Amino acid sequence: MTDLTVRRAGKPDLPAVLALYGELNSGRVATLEQAEALLDRLTTAYPDYGLYVAEVDGAIVGTFCLIILDNIAHWGMPSALVESVVVASGHRGGGLGRAMMHEAFRLAQARGCYKLALSSNVDAKPAHVFYERLGFERYGYSFRLDPPFLPGADEVTR
């Protein structure tokens, strides 16, 4: 990597971010219009939410989201959550993911977070090895529930 920059993303970056998400989600992504509206909303309603991009020689080749969550528990210290980490397939293994996560670490530490958490798909074994090499440890369980969230909820709304 010659010229690496990790920075907060803006609207002009969204086409590249969506292309990266396409790699993560088998091509299934929001439309550009949806992404622009969401970024506007997130920027206004959630000032501690950040969409970040990694550029190499001016090309966006990685992205992640970081949200800082205020917390009454844990002595009132905030926590940080990393989501949607993607490095372009042609740039994996060269230190780009490490640089992105180091920026997330720096941001979380600067905000006084008591922890930085992330979740990863159970089948993403190479990602698990990567995160463990960065110092993450497997901790607890992550649970997921897809809609409808209440059994029979689709019948109640009809």
PDB file of C-alpha atoms in Angstrom:
ATOM      1  CA  MET A   1       0.000   0.000   0.000  1.00  0.00           C
ATOM      2  CA  THR A   2       1.457   3.296  -0.970  1.00  0.00           C
ATOM      3  CA  ASP A   3      -1.001   6.009   0.006  1.00  0.00           C
ATOM      4  CA  LEU A   4      -3.509   4.714   2.601  1.00  0.00           C
ATOM      5  CA  THR A   5      -6.155   6.958   4.139  1.00  0.00           C
ATOM      6  CA  VAL A   6      -8.950   5.949   6.519  1.00  0.00           C
ATOM      7  CA  ARG A   7     -11.577   8.673   6.839  1.00  0.00           C
ATOM      8  CA  ARG A   8     -15.228   9.342   7.502  1.00  0.00           C
ATOM      9  CA  ALA A   9     -17.322   8.808   4.385  1.00  0.00           C
ATOM     10  CA  GLY A  10     -19.623  11.289   2.687  1.00  0.00           C
ATOM     11  CA  LYS A  11     -22.307  11.056   0.005  1.00  0.00           C
ATOM     12  CA  PRO A  12     -19.817  11.042  -2.882  1.00  0.00           C
ATOM     13  CA  ASP A  13     -18.325   7.838  -1.422  1.00  0.00           C
ATOM     14  CA  LEU A  14     -21.588   5.906  -1.365  1.00  0.00           C
ATOM     15  CA  PRO A  15     -21.346   4.266  -4.824  1.00  0.00           C
ATOM     16  CA  ALA A  16     -17.995   2.732  -3.837  1.00  0.00           C
ATOM     17  CA  VAL A  17     -19.333   1.710  -0.405  1.00  0.00           C
ATOM     18  CA  LEU A  18     -22.347   0.051  -2.007  1.00  0.00           C
ATOM     19  CA  ALA A  19     -20.042  -1.832  -4.382  1.00  0.00           C
ATOM     20  CA  LEU A  20     -18.090  -3.130  -1.370  1.00  0.00           C
ATOM     21  CA  TYR A  21     -21.321  -4.158   0.366  1.00  0.00           C
ATOM     22  CA  GLY A  22     -22.192  -6.000  -2.838  1.00  0.00           C
ATOM     23  CA  GLU A  23     -19.117  -8.160  -2.263  1.00  0.00           C
ATOM     24  CA  LEU A  24     -20.275  -8.824   1.298  1.00  0.00           C
ATOM     25  CA  ASN A  25     -23.936  -9.459   0.483  1.00  0.00           C
ATOM     26  CA  SER A  26     -23.839 -11.292  -2.869  1.00  0.00           C
ATOM     27  CA  GLY A  27     -24.772  -8.131  -4.774  1.00  0.00           C
ATOM     28  CA  ARG A  28     -27.800  -7.295  -2.619  1.00  0.00           C
ATOM     29  CA  VAL A  29     -27.494  -3.658  -1.519  1.00  0.00           C
ATOM     30  CA  ALA A  30     -29.563  -0.546  -0.946  1.00  0.00           C
ATOM     31  CA  THR A  31     -30.114   1.794  -3.853  1.00  0.00           C
ATOM     32  CA  LEU A  32     -27.972   4.901  -4.032  1.00  0.00           C
ATOM     33  CA  GLU A  33     -31.027   7.016  -3.196  1.00  0.00           C
ATOM     34  CA  GLN A  34     -31.766   4.883  -0.113  1.00  0.00           C
ATOM     35  CA  ALA A  35     -28.144   5.064   0.990  1.00  0.00           C
ATOM     36  CA  GLU A  36     -28.050   8.857   0.603  1.00  0.00           C
ATOM     37  CA  ALA A  37     -31.248   9.274   2.629  1.00  0.00           C
ATOM     38  CA  LEU A  38     -29.947   6.928   5.329  1.00  0.00           C
ATOM     39  CA  LEU A  39     -26.610   8.718   5.549  1.00  0.00           C
ATOM     40  CA  ASP A  40     -28.436  12.038   5.935  1.00  0.00           C
ATOM     41  CA  ARG A  41     -30.609  10.572   8.692  1.00  0.00           C
ATOM     42  CA  LEU A  42     -27.711   8.893  10.481  1.00  0.00           C
ATOM     43  CA  THR A  43     -25.600  12.035  10.368  1.00  0.00           C
ATOM     44  CA  THR A  44     -28.428  14.074  11.905  1.00  0.00           C
ATOM     45  CA  ALA A  45     -30.038  11.617  14.320  1.00  0.00           C
ATOM     46  CA  TYR A  46     -26.946   9.646  15.353  1.00  0.00           C
ATOM     47  CA  PRO A  47     -23.915  11.925  15.505  1.00  0.00           C
ATOM     48  CA  ASP A  48     -21.882   9.110  17.077  1.00  0.00           C
ATOM     49  CA  TYR A  49     -22.465   6.841  14.071  1.00  0.00           C
ATOM     50  CA  GLY A  50     -19.691   6.902  11.513  1.00  0.00           C
ATOM     51  CA  LEU A  51     -19.384   5.331   8.107  1.00  0.00           C
ATOM     52  CA  TYR A  52     -15.687   5.108   7.253  1.00  0.00           C
ATOM     53  CA  VAL A  53     -13.810   4.323   4.070  1.00  0.00           C
ATOM     54  CA  ALA A  54     -10.252   3.247   3.389  1.00  0.00           C
ATOM     55  CA  GLU A  55      -8.586   4.598   0.275  1.00  0.00           C
ATOM     56  CA  VAL A  56      -5.451   3.352  -1.413  1.00  0.00           C
ATOM     57  CA  ASP A  57      -4.029   5.695  -4.031  1.00  0.00           C
ATOM     58  CA  GLY A  58      -7.368   7.519  -4.148  1.00  0.00           C
ATOM     59  CA  ALA A  59      -9.547   4.408  -4.672  1.00  0.00           C
ATOM     60  CA  ILE A  60     -12.001   3.293  -1.968  1.00  0.00           C
ATOM     61  CA  VAL A  61     -11.144  -0.324  -1.196  1.00  0.00           C
ATOM     62  CA  GLY A  62     -12.515  -0.812   2.309  1.00  0.00           C
ATOM     63  CA  THR A  63     -15.277   0.310   4.635  1.00  0.00           C
ATOM     64  CA  PHE A  64     -16.607  -0.135   8.149  1.00  0.00           C
ATOM     65  CA  CYS A  65     -19.198   1.441  10.437  1.00  0.00           C
ATOM     66  CA  LEU A  66     -18.473   2.494  13.998  1.00  0.00           C
ATOM     67  CA  ILE A  67     -21.084   3.603  16.475  1.00  0.00           C
ATOM     68  CA  ILE A  68     -20.363   4.899  19.949  1.00  0.00           C
ATOM     69  CA  LEU A  69     -23.170   4.010  22.360  1.00  0.00           C
ATOM     70  CA  ASP A  70     -23.773   5.960  25.530  1.00  0.00           C
ATOM     71  CA  ASN A  71     -24.298   3.628  28.447  1.00  0.00           C
ATOM     72  CA  ILE A  72     -25.627   4.031  31.985  1.00  0.00           C
ATOM     73  CA  ALA A  73     -24.149   0.672  32.993  1.00  0.00           C
ATOM     74  CA  HIS A  74     -20.392   0.113  33.199  1.00  0.00           C
ATOM     75  CA  TRP A  75     -19.751   3.276  35.214  1.00  0.00           C
ATOM     76  CA  GLY A  76     -21.421   5.447  32.580  1.00  0.00           C
ATOM     77  CA  MET A  77     -18.691   4.677  30.071  1.00  0.00           C
ATOM     78  CA  PRO A  78     -19.681   4.355  26.414  1.00  0.00           C
ATOM     79  CA  SER A  79     -19.125   1.262  24.321  1.00  0.00           C
ATOM     80  CA  ALA A  80     -18.242   0.997  20.649  1.00  0.00           C
ATOM     81  CA  LEU A  81     -19.609  -1.337  18.011  1.00  0.00           C
ATOM     82  CA  VAL A  82     -17.958  -2.077  14.658  1.00  0.00           C
ATOM     83  CA  GLU A  83     -20.229  -3.307  11.869  1.00  0.00           C
ATOM     84  CA  SER A  84     -20.166  -3.953   8.136  1.00  0.00           C
ATOM     85  CA  VAL A  85     -16.420  -4.427   7.731  1.00  0.00           C
ATOM     86  CA  VAL A  86     -15.477  -5.041   4.096  1.00  0.00           C
ATOM     87  CA  VAL A  87     -12.154  -5.025   2.276  1.00  0.00           C
ATOM     88  CA  ALA A  88     -12.293  -5.341  -1.511  1.00  0.00           C
ATOM     89  CA  SER A  89     -11.402  -8.879  -2.542  1.00  0.00           C
ATOM     90  CA  GLY A  90      -8.337  -7.753  -4.483  1.00  0.00           C
ATOM     91  CA  HIS A  91      -6.904  -5.927  -1.458  1.00  0.00           C
ATOM     92  CA  ARG A  92      -7.289  -8.554   1.261  1.00  0.00           C
ATOM     93  CA  GLY A  93      -4.218  -9.799   3.073  1.00  0.00           C
ATOM     94  CA  GLY A  94      -2.189  -6.619   2.631  1.00  0.00           C
ATOM     95  CA  GLY A  95      -2.829  -4.864   5.939  1.00  0.00           C
ATOM     96  CA  LEU A  96      -5.788  -2.730   4.890  1.00  0.00           C
ATOM     97  CA  GLY A  97      -8.226  -4.419   7.285  1.00  0.00           C
ATOM     98  CA  ARG A  98      -5.712  -4.047  10.102  1.00  0.00           C
ATOM     99  CA  ALA A  99      -5.366  -0.321   9.345  1.00  0.00           C
ATOM    100  CA  MET A 100      -9.151   0.102   9.356  1.00  0.00           C
ATOM    101  CA  MET A 101      -9.530  -1.704  12.677  1.00  0.00           C
ATOM    102  CA  HIS A 102      -6.671   0.292  14.197  1.00  0.00           C
ATOM    103  CA  GLU A 103      -8.570   3.452  13.273  1.00  0.00           C
ATOM    104  CA  ALA A 104     -11.698   2.018  14.938  1.00  0.00           C
ATOM    105  CA  PHE A 105      -9.588   1.208  18.026  1.00  0.00           C
ATOM    106  CA  ARG A 106      -8.204   4.744  18.074  1.00  0.00           C
ATOM    107  CA  LEU A 107     -11.648   6.337  17.759  1.00  0.00           C
ATOM    108  CA  ALA A 108     -13.160   4.134  20.494  1.00  0.00           C
ATOM    109  CA  GLN A 109     -10.257   4.783  22.838  1.00  0.00           C
ATOM    110  CA  ALA A 110     -10.423   8.542  22.228  1.00  0.00           C
ATOM    111  CA  ARG A 111     -14.081   8.456  23.297  1.00  0.00           C
ATOM    112  CA  GLY A 112     -13.288   6.548  26.496  1.00  0.00           C
ATOM    113  CA  CYS A 113     -15.142   3.368  25.538  1.00  0.00           C
ATOM    114  CA  TYR A 114     -14.932   0.500  27.986  1.00  0.00           C
ATOM    115  CA  LYS A 115     -15.139  -2.028  25.128  1.00  0.00           C
ATOM    116  CA  LEU A 116     -15.160  -2.377  21.369  1.00  0.00           C
ATOM    117  CA  ALA A 117     -17.405  -5.150  20.087  1.00  0.00           C
ATOM    118  CA  LEU A 118     -18.203  -6.624  16.716  1.00  0.00           C
ATOM    119  CA  SER A 119     -20.151  -9.531  15.395  1.00  0.00           C
ATOM    120  CA  SER A 120     -19.254 -11.765  12.496  1.00  0.00           C
ATOM    121  CA  ASN A 121     -21.149 -14.340  10.513  1.00  0.00           C
ATOM    122  CA  VAL A 122     -20.571 -17.788  11.999  1.00  0.00           C
ATOM    123  CA  ASP A 123     -19.381 -19.054   8.595  1.00  0.00           C
ATOM    124  CA  ALA A 124     -16.790 -16.284   8.082  1.00  0.00           C
ATOM    125  CA  LYS A 125     -13.878 -18.359   9.393  1.00  0.00           C
ATOM    126  CA  PRO A 126     -11.085 -16.285   7.742  1.00  0.00           C
ATOM    127  CA  ALA A 127     -12.586 -13.142   9.298  1.00  0.00           C
ATOM    128  CA  HIS A 128     -12.589 -14.812  12.720  1.00  0.00           C
ATOM    129  CA  VAL A 129      -8.884 -15.591  12.414  1.00  0.00           C
ATOM    130  CA  PHE A 130      -8.252 -11.982  11.353  1.00  0.00           C
ATOM    131  CA  TYR A 131     -10.173 -10.542  14.323  1.00  0.00           C
ATOM    132  CA  GLU A 132      -8.465 -12.874  16.784  1.00  0.00           C
ATOM    133  CA  ARG A 133      -5.047 -11.837  15.444  1.00  0.00           C
ATOM    134  CA  LEU A 134      -6.039  -8.247  16.196  1.00  0.00           C
ATOM    135  CA  GLY A 135      -6.686  -9.186  19.825  1.00  0.00           C
ATOM    136  CA  PHE A 136     -10.447  -9.734  19.771  1.00  0.00           C
ATOM    137  CA  GLU A 137     -11.591 -12.662  21.847  1.00  0.00           C
ATOM    138  CA  ARG A 138     -14.709 -14.729  21.466  1.00  0.00           C
ATOM    139  CA  TYR A 139     -17.001 -13.684  24.234  1.00  0.00           C
ATOM    140  CA  GLY A 140     -20.566 -14.687  24.979  1.00  0.00           C
ATOM    141  CA  TYR A 141     -23.139 -15.401  22.346  1.00  0.00           C
ATOM    142  CA  SER A 142     -24.712 -13.323  19.650  1.00  0.00           C
ATOM    143  CA  PHE A 143     -28.378 -13.977  18.926  1.00  0.00           C
ATOM    144  CA  ARG A 144     -30.462 -12.958  15.930  1.00  0.00           C
ATOM    145  CA  LEU A 145     -34.162 -12.784  15.180  1.00  0.00           C
ATOM    146  CA  ASP A 146     -35.534 -12.015  11.728  1.00  0.00           C
ATOM    147  CA  PRO A 147     -38.967 -10.432  11.181  1.00  0.00           C
ATOM    148  CA  PRO A 148     -41.705 -10.973  12.042  1.00  0.00           C
ATOM    149  CA  PHE A 149     -40.412 -10.479  15.580  1.00  0.00           C
ATOM    150  CA  LEU A 150     -43.594 -11.717  17.247  1.00  0.00           C
ATOM    151  CA  PRO A 151     -45.012 -15.081  16.227  1.00  0.00           C
ATOM    152  CA  GLY A 152     -48.143 -14.455  14.216  1.00  0.00           C
ATOM    153  CA  ALA A 153     -47.411 -10.701  13.957  1.00  0.00           C
ATOM    154  CA  ASP A 154     -48.037 -10.785  10.207  1.00  0.00           C
ATOM    155  CA  GLU A 155     -51.570 -12.039  10.909  1.00  0.00           C
ATOM    156  CA  VAL A 156     -52.248  -9.318  13.515  1.00  0.00           C
ATOM    157  CA  THR A 157     -51.429  -6.493  11.087  1.00  0.00           C
ATOM    158  CA  ARG A 158     -53.757  -7.724   8.357  1.00  0.00           C
TER     159      ARG A 158
END
